[in-house]
Amino acid sequence: MTDKPLLSISQARERVLDAVAPLDREELAVPDALGRILGEDVRAIADVAPFASSAMDGYAVRSGPSGRSLQVVGEARAGHPFEETLADGQAVRISTGAPLPPGADAVLQQELAQADDGRVTLLDDVRPARNVRGAGEDLRAGERVLRAGERLGPAELGVAVHAGRARLTCARRPRVAVLATGDELVEPGGKLGPGQIHDSNLVTLSALARQSGADVVEAVHVPDDGPATRAALERALAVADVVIASGGVSVGPHDHVKPALRDLGVEERFWRVALRPGKPTWFGLHDRTLVFGLPGNPVSAMVTFILFVRPALAALQGAAARPTGRTVLGEDFERHPGRDECVRVCLRDGRAYATGPQGSHVLRSMALADGLVVIPRGEQGPLSAGTEVELIEL
Ligand code: AMP
Ligand code: MG
């Protein structure tokens, strides 16, 4: 043990981000880019919509007063324009999405028109541009409509299509290997012997990695044994961009992760953070591979993933930094004297309340949470309700 002051959360995160080298990019068909981080700016190649069109089913006309009787000279449907030029005294039957015929400057919806034997009577005044969608109202030719670093959701994929694209350049998915260490661990659903528990970290950490855009290429259980730990880590280092081990990073005689990593030449960048839960968190680098040793307690593992691994996965993919969230405490929160605390909270009416007991083994505190608030360490009693604090959304 050393007397070095522990790193703060943000100092530790900086060390992680300093070690990140962005991954290379690949081109994907737009539908395959869902959830990816965009690796280029996207500009609209033309106006969207490309032409003025009708917003209603009705009649394309020249603007003017109510009561006019017009001759219906044809029809414009979506995908089937009416090509001739509309003259005074004429109307064209038009469907939603059909191009406005030349000569017309407005559309009157059919509910306000009376059709009779090739003619139509307009029952309302028609001002210019009524029910007309102008060209370029959605996107302008040349306009930047998506930015490098954005996460692509369904709407962004749609905008890319409108912008004229069939393919997008995105960061490659980070390859992640997850290892859960512990002799006590049994696979989900397995029968528990004396002293055994179900392994939840392999599931939660893999799920968090996938949510961050990673491919989980390996998820394995490792017993508390030096050679087995070393062999599993060696395999993981060979296949992954990011290796995440849970458990075995404390100072007990059965904590084999740190010695194994040292043997494998992984260079330690930090061990231990002034954080609760999650003090024993370890981080190192092996060539370009990031290696995290997260504490085994289920809440600690998830919290430290969110604080340190999630930003690393985002940076590997070139994601724009998330803005720091803020919220207001809805109740008093005890302060830890020496470590900043990540409390699981639910948000009600814009205020944060703890999700019940906060032990690092109480995983339900996480399941009930909308986010984490950071309660800065301090000695002068609790942090009172109404104080503004950092909020990390889940
Ligand atoms: P460790 O960090 O290995 O000392 O583990 C700390 C605590 O977390 C112990 O109570 C372990 O039983 C528990 N734990 C470790 N790994 C897991 C896991 N994968 N799933 C659930 N609990 C775990
Ligand atoms: Mg253990």
Tab-separated table of C-alpha atoms and ligand atoms in Angstrom:
chain	number	residue	atom	x	y	z
A	1	MET	CA	0.000	0.000	0.000
A	2	THR	CA	1.221	3.484	-0.744
A	3	ASP	CA	0.439	6.808	0.882
A	4	LYS	CA	-0.006	8.486	-2.495
A	5	PRO	CA	-3.213	10.495	-2.517
A	6	LEU	CA	-5.818	8.651	-4.566
A	7	LEU	CA	-6.783	10.003	-7.962
A	8	SER	CA	-10.106	11.787	-8.233
A	9	ILE	CA	-12.750	10.462	-10.611
A	10	SER	CA	-11.902	13.075	-13.225
A	11	GLN	CA	-8.136	12.555	-12.917
A	12	ALA	CA	-8.606	8.828	-13.390
A	13	ARG	CA	-10.888	9.391	-16.367
A	14	GLU	CA	-8.313	11.705	-17.923
A	15	ARG	CA	-5.666	9.001	-17.655
A	16	VAL	CA	-8.012	6.626	-19.424
A	17	LEU	CA	-8.801	9.076	-22.202
A	18	ASP	CA	-5.098	9.920	-22.617
A	19	ALA	CA	-4.507	6.248	-23.433
A	20	VAL	CA	-7.184	6.044	-26.141
A	21	ALA	CA	-6.195	5.889	-29.800
A	22	PRO	CA	-9.306	6.128	-31.993
A	23	LEU	CA	-10.197	2.981	-33.945
A	24	ASP	CA	-10.179	2.865	-37.714
A	25	ARG	CA	-13.352	3.472	-39.701
A	26	GLU	CA	-15.461	1.403	-42.026
A	27	GLU	CA	-18.201	2.070	-44.557
A	28	LEU	CA	-21.638	0.669	-43.820
A	29	ALA	CA	-24.988	0.545	-45.576
A	30	VAL	CA	-27.227	3.080	-43.829
A	31	PRO	CA	-29.500	0.468	-42.172
A	32	ASP	CA	-26.461	-1.261	-40.662
A	33	ALA	CA	-25.230	1.961	-39.061
A	34	LEU	CA	-27.883	2.042	-36.319
A	35	GLY	CA	-26.239	2.814	-32.971
A	36	ARG	CA	-22.855	3.557	-34.553
A	37	ILE	CA	-20.837	6.729	-34.167
A	38	LEU	CA	-20.674	8.692	-37.389
A	39	GLY	CA	-17.117	9.183	-38.654
A	40	GLU	CA	-17.785	11.992	-41.149
A	41	ASP	CA	-19.918	15.090	-41.602
A	42	VAL	CA	-22.914	14.495	-43.865
A	43	ARG	CA	-24.172	17.233	-46.168
A	44	ALA	CA	-27.392	17.211	-48.156
A	45	ILE	CA	-26.582	16.688	-51.825
A	46	ALA	CA	-29.815	18.440	-52.901
A	47	ASP	CA	-32.811	20.235	-51.448
A	48	VAL	CA	-35.246	18.050	-49.539
A	49	ALA	CA	-37.970	17.970	-50.645
A	50	PRO	CA	-36.651	18.514	-54.175
A	51	PHE	CA	-39.890	20.194	-55.341
A	52	ALA	CA	-42.826	22.155	-53.900
A	53	SER	CA	-45.635	19.747	-53.073
A	54	SER	CA	-49.117	19.533	-51.656
A	55	ALA	CA	-49.657	18.995	-47.917
A	56	MET	CA	-53.289	17.967	-48.491
A	57	ASP	CA	-55.594	16.004	-50.730
A	58	GLY	CA	-57.539	18.658	-52.629
A	59	TYR	CA	-57.152	21.040	-55.567
A	60	ALA	CA	-54.110	22.891	-56.840
A	61	VAL	CA	-55.228	26.397	-57.792
A	62	ARG	CA	-54.150	29.982	-58.197
A	63	SER	CA	-54.683	31.922	-54.963
A	64	GLY	CA	-57.780	34.122	-54.827
A	65	PRO	CA	-61.138	34.690	-53.200
A	66	SER	CA	-63.785	32.210	-52.095
A	67	GLY	CA	-66.668	31.235	-54.363
A	68	ARG	CA	-64.758	30.722	-57.607
A	69	SER	CA	-65.834	27.893	-59.913
A	70	LEU	CA	-62.857	26.305	-61.696
A	71	GLN	CA	-62.459	23.751	-64.460
A	72	VAL	CA	-60.664	20.570	-63.295
A	73	VAL	CA	-58.110	19.913	-66.036
A	74	GLY	CA	-56.231	16.916	-64.662
A	75	GLU	CA	-54.672	15.202	-61.721
A	76	ALA	CA	-51.308	15.238	-59.884
A	77	ARG	CA	-50.527	12.210	-57.722
A	78	ALA	CA	-47.482	11.360	-55.621
A	79	GLY	CA	-44.849	10.275	-58.131
A	80	HIS	CA	-46.991	11.409	-61.081
A	81	PRO	CA	-46.753	15.173	-61.693
A	82	PHE	CA	-49.229	17.141	-63.790
A	83	GLU	CA	-46.898	18.584	-66.411
A	84	GLU	CA	-48.882	21.367	-68.069
A	85	THR	CA	-49.170	24.901	-66.774
A	86	LEU	CA	-52.333	25.753	-64.936
A	87	ALA	CA	-54.221	28.723	-66.417
A	88	ASP	CA	-56.593	31.144	-64.750
A	89	GLY	CA	-59.949	29.482	-64.140
A	90	GLN	CA	-58.395	26.023	-63.905
A	91	ALA	CA	-57.727	23.573	-61.057
A	92	VAL	CA	-55.872	20.265	-60.803
A	93	ARG	CA	-56.962	17.464	-58.481
A	94	ILE	CA	-53.945	16.841	-56.247
A	95	SER	CA	-52.853	14.250	-53.625
A	96	THR	CA	-50.600	14.774	-50.618
A	97	GLY	CA	-46.968	14.667	-51.729
A	98	ALA	CA	-47.667	15.376	-55.399
A	99	PRO	CA	-45.660	18.202	-57.007
A	100	LEU	CA	-47.506	21.500	-57.244
A	101	PRO	CA	-48.241	21.971	-60.990
A	102	PRO	CA	-46.636	24.961	-62.736
A	103	GLY	CA	-48.962	27.953	-62.610
A	104	ALA	CA	-50.569	26.916	-59.294
A	105	ASP	CA	-49.467	28.598	-56.065
A	106	ALA	CA	-51.790	27.021	-53.506
A	107	VAL	CA	-53.894	23.995	-52.619
A	108	LEU	CA	-57.391	23.983	-51.164
A	109	GLN	CA	-58.232	20.832	-49.233
A	110	GLN	CA	-61.096	18.809	-50.655
A	111	GLU	CA	-63.244	19.346	-47.528
A	112	LEU	CA	-63.495	23.035	-48.548
A	113	ALA	CA	-64.279	22.344	-52.219
A	114	GLN	CA	-67.393	21.164	-53.964
A	115	ALA	CA	-66.752	19.001	-57.045
A	116	ASP	CA	-69.435	18.704	-59.693
A	117	ASP	CA	-69.201	17.404	-63.252
A	118	GLY	CA	-65.635	18.369	-64.168
A	119	ARG	CA	-65.724	21.590	-62.182
A	120	VAL	CA	-64.934	22.537	-58.587
A	121	THR	CA	-66.276	25.395	-56.463
A	122	LEU	CA	-63.932	26.804	-53.838
A	123	LEU	CA	-65.669	27.402	-50.495
A	124	ASP	CA	-62.885	29.424	-48.892
A	125	ASP	CA	-60.416	32.210	-49.665
A	126	VAL	CA	-57.096	30.791	-50.843
A	127	ARG	CA	-54.030	32.793	-49.881
A	128	PRO	CA	-50.733	32.159	-51.728
A	129	ALA	CA	-48.808	29.064	-50.551
A	130	ARG	CA	-51.765	27.656	-48.626
A	131	ASN	CA	-51.150	23.909	-48.002
A	132	VAL	CA	-47.918	24.029	-50.003
A	133	ARG	CA	-44.665	22.544	-48.719
A	134	GLY	CA	-41.798	24.488	-50.225
A	135	ALA	CA	-38.762	22.846	-51.783
A	136	GLY	CA	-35.888	22.535	-49.287
A	137	GLU	CA	-38.053	22.979	-46.190
A	138	ASP	CA	-36.469	19.883	-44.594
A	139	LEU	CA	-32.867	20.101	-45.824
A	140	ARG	CA	-31.017	22.643	-47.975
A	141	ALA	CA	-28.556	21.514	-50.642
A	142	GLY	CA	-25.022	21.679	-49.208
A	143	GLU	CA	-26.176	22.087	-45.610
A	144	ARG	CA	-24.405	19.952	-42.997
A	145	VAL	CA	-27.158	17.789	-41.553
A	146	LEU	CA	-25.182	15.287	-39.432
A	147	ARG	CA	-21.864	15.756	-37.636
A	148	ALA	CA	-18.940	13.404	-37.121
A	149	GLY	CA	-19.157	12.035	-33.589
A	150	GLU	CA	-22.960	11.789	-33.480
A	151	ARG	CA	-24.577	8.554	-32.439
A	152	LEU	CA	-26.856	7.333	-35.219
A	153	GLY	CA	-30.413	6.651	-34.087
A	154	PRO	CA	-33.388	5.900	-36.326
A	155	ALA	CA	-34.011	9.584	-37.134
A	156	GLU	CA	-30.351	10.211	-38.022
A	157	LEU	CA	-30.432	7.247	-40.424
A	158	GLY	CA	-33.527	8.756	-42.035
A	159	VAL	CA	-31.845	12.150	-42.362
A	160	ALA	CA	-28.842	10.460	-43.993
A	161	VAL	CA	-31.193	8.913	-46.554
A	162	HIS	CA	-32.840	12.291	-47.203
A	163	ALA	CA	-29.369	13.765	-47.616
A	164	GLY	CA	-28.878	11.371	-50.517
A	165	ARG	CA	-26.703	8.740	-48.836
A	166	ALA	CA	-26.823	4.958	-49.109
A	167	ARG	CA	-23.623	4.404	-47.099
A	168	LEU	CA	-21.985	6.047	-44.107
A	169	THR	CA	-18.476	6.012	-42.678
A	170	CYS	CA	-18.490	4.955	-39.036
A	171	ALA	CA	-15.958	3.937	-36.454
A	172	ARG	CA	-15.441	0.209	-36.229
A	173	ARG	CA	-17.081	-1.351	-33.175
A	174	PRO	CA	-14.601	-1.803	-30.315
A	175	ARG	CA	-13.906	-5.482	-29.576
A	176	VAL	CA	-14.391	-6.111	-25.877
A	177	ALA	CA	-13.427	-9.134	-23.774
A	178	VAL	CA	-15.078	-9.511	-20.374
A	179	LEU	CA	-13.691	-11.767	-17.628
A	180	ALA	CA	-15.446	-12.457	-14.349
A	181	THR	CA	-13.042	-13.754	-11.720
A	182	GLY	CA	-14.093	-15.643	-8.607
A	183	ASP	CA	-14.246	-19.232	-7.352
A	184	GLU	CA	-17.679	-18.500	-5.888
A	185	LEU	CA	-19.316	-17.749	-9.230
A	186	VAL	CA	-21.893	-19.971	-10.926
A	187	GLU	CA	-23.416	-19.330	-14.349
A	188	PRO	CA	-26.934	-17.837	-14.535
A	189	GLY	CA	-29.560	-20.372	-13.479
A	190	GLY	CA	-26.928	-22.836	-12.207
A	191	LYS	CA	-27.474	-24.715	-8.943
A	192	LEU	CA	-25.689	-22.998	-6.063
A	193	GLY	CA	-23.416	-25.040	-3.789
A	194	PRO	CA	-22.239	-23.841	-0.374
A	195	GLY	CA	-20.785	-20.334	-0.534
A	196	GLN	CA	-21.591	-19.899	-4.217
A	197	ILE	CA	-23.424	-17.021	-5.920
A	198	HIS	CA	-24.667	-16.371	-9.421
A	199	ASP	CA	-22.324	-14.428	-11.674
A	200	SER	CA	-24.137	-11.216	-12.605
A	201	ASN	CA	-21.109	-9.135	-13.641
A	202	LEU	CA	-20.467	-11.064	-16.807
A	203	VAL	CA	-23.999	-10.208	-17.917
A	204	THR	CA	-24.130	-6.586	-16.720
A	205	LEU	CA	-20.672	-5.652	-18.018
A	206	SER	CA	-21.247	-7.317	-21.387
A	207	ALA	CA	-24.605	-5.551	-21.671
A	208	LEU	CA	-23.069	-2.180	-20.785
A	209	ALA	CA	-20.358	-2.765	-23.380
A	210	ARG	CA	-22.930	-3.577	-26.053
A	211	GLN	CA	-24.925	-0.486	-25.116
A	212	SER	CA	-21.755	1.502	-25.726
A	213	GLY	CA	-21.481	0.133	-29.254
A	214	ALA	CA	-18.981	-2.659	-28.569
A	215	ASP	CA	-18.804	-6.168	-29.926
A	216	VAL	CA	-18.340	-8.488	-26.966
A	217	VAL	CA	-15.982	-11.028	-28.491
A	218	GLU	CA	-15.361	-12.974	-25.317
A	219	ALA	CA	-17.179	-13.320	-21.963
A	220	VAL	CA	-15.607	-15.875	-19.666
A	221	HIS	CA	-15.555	-16.955	-16.054
A	222	VAL	CA	-12.093	-17.359	-14.514
A	223	PRO	CA	-11.368	-19.154	-11.224
A	224	ASP	CA	-9.229	-17.540	-8.509
A	225	ASP	CA	-6.043	-19.147	-9.694
A	226	GLY	CA	-2.885	-17.430	-10.923
A	227	PRO	CA	-2.126	-19.467	-14.065
A	228	ALA	CA	-5.783	-19.632	-15.114
A	229	THR	CA	-6.150	-15.867	-14.689
A	230	ARG	CA	-2.992	-15.255	-16.670
A	231	ALA	CA	-4.059	-17.573	-19.494
A	232	ALA	CA	-7.502	-15.976	-19.752
A	233	LEU	CA	-6.054	-12.461	-19.796
A	234	GLU	CA	-3.452	-13.430	-22.388
A	235	ARG	CA	-6.188	-14.746	-24.686
A	236	ALA	CA	-8.274	-11.628	-24.112
A	237	LEU	CA	-5.347	-9.317	-24.920
A	238	ALA	CA	-4.877	-11.122	-28.213
A	239	VAL	CA	-8.426	-10.528	-29.453
A	240	ALA	CA	-9.727	-7.353	-27.844
A	241	ASP	CA	-9.364	-3.584	-28.042
A	242	VAL	CA	-10.633	-3.372	-24.470
A	243	VAL	CA	-10.248	-6.005	-21.761
A	244	ILE	CA	-12.495	-5.764	-18.723
A	245	ALA	CA	-11.894	-8.031	-15.745
A	246	SER	CA	-14.153	-7.966	-12.710
A	247	GLY	CA	-13.055	-8.956	-9.228
A	248	GLY	CA	-9.656	-9.879	-7.927
A	249	VAL	CA	-8.135	-6.379	-7.920
A	250	SER	CA	-8.046	-5.854	-4.162
A	251	VAL	CA	-5.180	-6.819	-1.874
A	252	GLY	CA	-6.302	-10.304	-0.791
A	253	PRO	CA	-4.202	-13.467	-1.319
A	254	HIS	CA	-6.740	-14.665	-3.918
A	255	ASP	CA	-6.646	-11.505	-6.018
A	256	HIS	CA	-4.712	-12.647	-9.073
A	257	VAL	CA	-5.593	-10.064	-11.698
A	258	LYS	CA	-2.924	-7.445	-11.032
A	259	PRO	CA	0.012	-9.880	-10.796
A	260	ALA	CA	-1.150	-11.604	-13.977
A	261	LEU	CA	-1.390	-8.315	-15.825
A	262	ARG	CA	2.048	-7.327	-14.626
A	263	ASP	CA	3.446	-10.664	-15.876
A	264	LEU	CA	1.819	-10.063	-19.261
A	265	GLY	CA	3.490	-6.671	-19.601
A	266	VAL	CA	0.384	-4.557	-19.189
A	267	GLU	CA	1.570	-1.173	-18.043
A	268	GLU	CA	-0.284	0.158	-15.001
A	269	ARG	CA	-1.728	3.652	-15.466
A	270	PHE	CA	-3.553	3.787	-12.152
A	271	TRP	CA	-4.780	1.665	-9.311
A	272	ARG	CA	-7.347	2.967	-6.855
A	273	VAL	CA	-9.550	6.006	-7.093
A	274	ALA	CA	-11.009	8.251	-4.375
A	275	LEU	CA	-14.401	6.875	-5.218
A	276	ARG	CA	-17.181	4.994	-3.494
A	277	PRO	CA	-18.071	2.428	-4.636
A	278	GLY	CA	-15.104	1.444	-6.790
A	279	LYS	CA	-11.939	2.342	-4.897
A	280	PRO	CA	-9.804	-0.638	-6.128
A	281	THR	CA	-10.326	0.143	-9.829
A	282	TRP	CA	-7.205	-0.614	-11.893
A	283	PHE	CA	-6.347	0.610	-15.382
A	284	GLY	CA	-3.466	-0.157	-17.699
A	285	LEU	CA	-2.342	-0.277	-21.295
A	286	HIS	CA	-0.882	-3.045	-23.469
A	287	ASP	CA	0.147	-1.709	-26.892
A	288	ARG	CA	-3.137	-0.019	-27.830
A	289	THR	CA	-5.334	-2.332	-25.776
A	290	LEU	CA	-7.032	-0.749	-22.772
A	291	VAL	CA	-7.244	-2.999	-19.727
A	292	PHE	CA	-9.634	-2.390	-16.855
A	293	GLY	CA	-9.633	-4.267	-13.569
A	294	LEU	CA	-12.980	-3.437	-12.023
A	295	PRO	CA	-13.973	-4.370	-8.487
A	296	GLY	CA	-16.164	-7.455	-8.167
A	297	ASN	CA	-19.068	-6.073	-6.190
A	298	PRO	CA	-21.911	-5.876	-8.686
A	299	VAL	CA	-22.685	-2.186	-8.139
A	300	SER	CA	-19.011	-1.207	-8.045
A	301	ALA	CA	-18.438	-3.035	-11.321
A	302	MET	CA	-21.285	-1.202	-13.037
A	303	VAL	CA	-20.474	2.215	-11.564
A	304	THR	CA	-16.811	2.024	-12.522
A	305	PHE	CA	-17.756	0.821	-15.999
A	306	ILE	CA	-19.984	3.871	-16.396
A	307	LEU	CA	-17.347	6.256	-15.035
A	308	PHE	CA	-14.295	4.929	-16.873
A	309	VAL	CA	-15.039	2.262	-19.484
A	310	ARG	CA	-18.012	3.932	-21.137
A	311	PRO	CA	-16.100	7.148	-21.920
A	312	ALA	CA	-13.211	5.046	-23.239
A	313	LEU	CA	-15.509	3.105	-25.593
A	314	ALA	CA	-17.040	6.381	-26.757
A	315	ALA	CA	-13.616	7.938	-27.392
A	316	LEU	CA	-12.394	4.849	-29.279
A	317	GLN	CA	-15.331	5.393	-31.635
A	318	GLY	CA	-14.712	9.138	-31.914
A	319	ALA	CA	-17.959	10.010	-30.167
A	320	ALA	CA	-18.563	13.614	-29.217
A	321	ALA	CA	-18.221	14.100	-25.446
A	322	ARG	CA	-21.489	13.989	-23.537
A	323	PRO	CA	-22.385	17.258	-21.876
A	324	THR	CA	-22.093	17.014	-18.079
A	325	GLY	CA	-25.534	16.712	-16.559
A	326	ARG	CA	-26.646	18.568	-13.451
A	327	THR	CA	-29.476	17.951	-11.029
A	328	VAL	CA	-30.649	19.110	-7.619
A	329	LEU	CA	-30.711	16.905	-4.535
A	330	GLY	CA	-34.209	16.159	-3.282
A	331	GLU	CA	-32.985	15.119	0.175
A	332	ASP	CA	-29.883	15.367	2.369
A	333	PHE	CA	-26.987	13.057	1.344
A	334	GLU	CA	-24.306	11.907	3.784
A	335	ARG	CA	-20.759	12.693	2.665
A	336	HIS	CA	-17.839	10.322	2.764
A	337	PRO	CA	-14.816	12.055	4.335
A	338	GLY	CA	-12.209	10.852	1.837
A	339	ARG	CA	-13.933	9.676	-1.343
A	340	ASP	CA	-16.450	11.089	-3.786
A	341	GLU	CA	-19.546	8.945	-3.773
A	342	CYS	CA	-21.650	7.833	-6.727
A	343	VAL	CA	-25.161	7.454	-5.408
A	344	ARG	CA	-27.829	5.740	-7.499
A	345	VAL	CA	-30.802	8.059	-7.756
A	346	CYS	CA	-34.203	8.275	-9.293
A	347	LEU	CA	-35.395	11.636	-10.562
A	348	ARG	CA	-38.770	13.016	-9.508
A	349	ASP	CA	-39.878	16.523	-10.487
A	350	GLY	CA	-36.318	17.343	-11.488
A	351	ARG	CA	-34.880	16.318	-8.087
A	352	ALA	CA	-32.698	13.362	-7.173
A	353	TYR	CA	-33.555	10.823	-4.458
A	354	ALA	CA	-31.481	7.793	-3.435
A	355	THR	CA	-32.820	4.458	-4.663
A	356	GLY	CA	-32.898	2.834	-1.209
A	357	PRO	CA	-29.926	1.101	0.445
A	358	GLN	CA	-26.676	1.909	-1.357
A	359	GLY	CA	-24.396	-1.017	-0.450
A	360	SER	CA	-22.058	-1.974	-3.286
A	361	HIS	CA	-23.660	-5.443	-3.300
A	362	VAL	CA	-27.238	-4.098	-3.608
A	363	LEU	CA	-27.723	-4.340	-7.357
A	364	ARG	CA	-31.368	-3.317	-7.087
A	365	SER	CA	-30.149	0.185	-6.221
A	366	MET	CA	-28.843	0.263	-9.789
A	367	ALA	CA	-31.887	-1.295	-11.417
A	368	LEU	CA	-34.147	1.355	-9.844
A	369	ALA	CA	-31.888	4.244	-10.848
A	370	ASP	CA	-32.299	6.918	-13.510
A	371	GLY	CA	-28.757	8.103	-12.954
A	372	LEU	CA	-25.799	8.524	-10.638
A	373	VAL	CA	-25.109	11.685	-8.703
A	374	VAL	CA	-21.621	12.483	-7.524
A	375	ILE	CA	-21.590	13.564	-3.869
A	376	PRO	CA	-18.229	15.263	-3.299
A	377	ARG	CA	-16.292	14.077	-0.257
A	378	GLY	CA	-16.444	16.313	2.793
A	379	GLU	CA	-16.312	16.470	6.555
A	380	GLN	CA	-18.902	19.138	7.355
A	381	GLY	CA	-22.051	17.064	7.697
A	382	PRO	CA	-24.397	16.002	4.917
A	383	LEU	CA	-24.839	17.744	1.597
A	384	SER	CA	-28.250	19.313	1.924
A	385	ALA	CA	-31.370	19.024	-0.184
A	386	GLY	CA	-31.428	21.715	-2.859
A	387	THR	CA	-27.692	21.481	-3.615
A	388	GLU	CA	-26.826	21.214	-7.316
A	389	VAL	CA	-24.623	18.216	-8.187
A	390	GLU	CA	-23.266	16.380	-11.217
A	391	LEU	CA	-25.678	13.840	-12.718
A	392	ILE	CA	-24.471	10.931	-14.815
A	393	GLU	CA	-27.317	9.484	-16.830
A	394	LEU	CA	-27.510	5.752	-17.281
B	1	AMP	P1	-13.744	-9.185	-5.358
B	1	AMP	O1	-13.601	-7.844	-6.017
B	1	AMP	O2	-13.295	-10.302	-6.200
B	1	AMP	O3	-13.089	-9.161	-3.999
B	1	AMP	O4	-15.304	-9.384	-5.102
B	1	AMP	C1	-16.019	-8.509	-4.259
B	1	AMP	C2	-17.421	-9.034	-4.018
B	1	AMP	O5	-18.121	-9.093	-5.249
B	1	AMP	C3	-17.509	-10.436	-3.463
B	1	AMP	O6	-18.580	-10.482	-2.545
B	1	AMP	C4	-17.779	-11.290	-4.664
B	1	AMP	O7	-18.442	-12.490	-4.337
B	1	AMP	C5	-18.646	-10.389	-5.491
B	1	AMP	N1	-18.520	-10.694	-6.906
B	1	AMP	C6	-17.333	-10.791	-7.560
B	1	AMP	N2	-17.534	-11.084	-8.848
B	1	AMP	C7	-18.882	-11.173	-9.022
B	1	AMP	C8	-19.697	-11.474	-10.140
B	1	AMP	N3	-19.162	-11.716	-11.344
B	1	AMP	N4	-21.035	-11.496	-9.976
B	1	AMP	C9	-21.563	-11.228	-8.763
B	1	AMP	N5	-20.845	-10.936	-7.680
B	1	AMP	C10	-19.504	-10.912	-7.781
B	2	MG	MG	-13.018	-12.277	-5.988
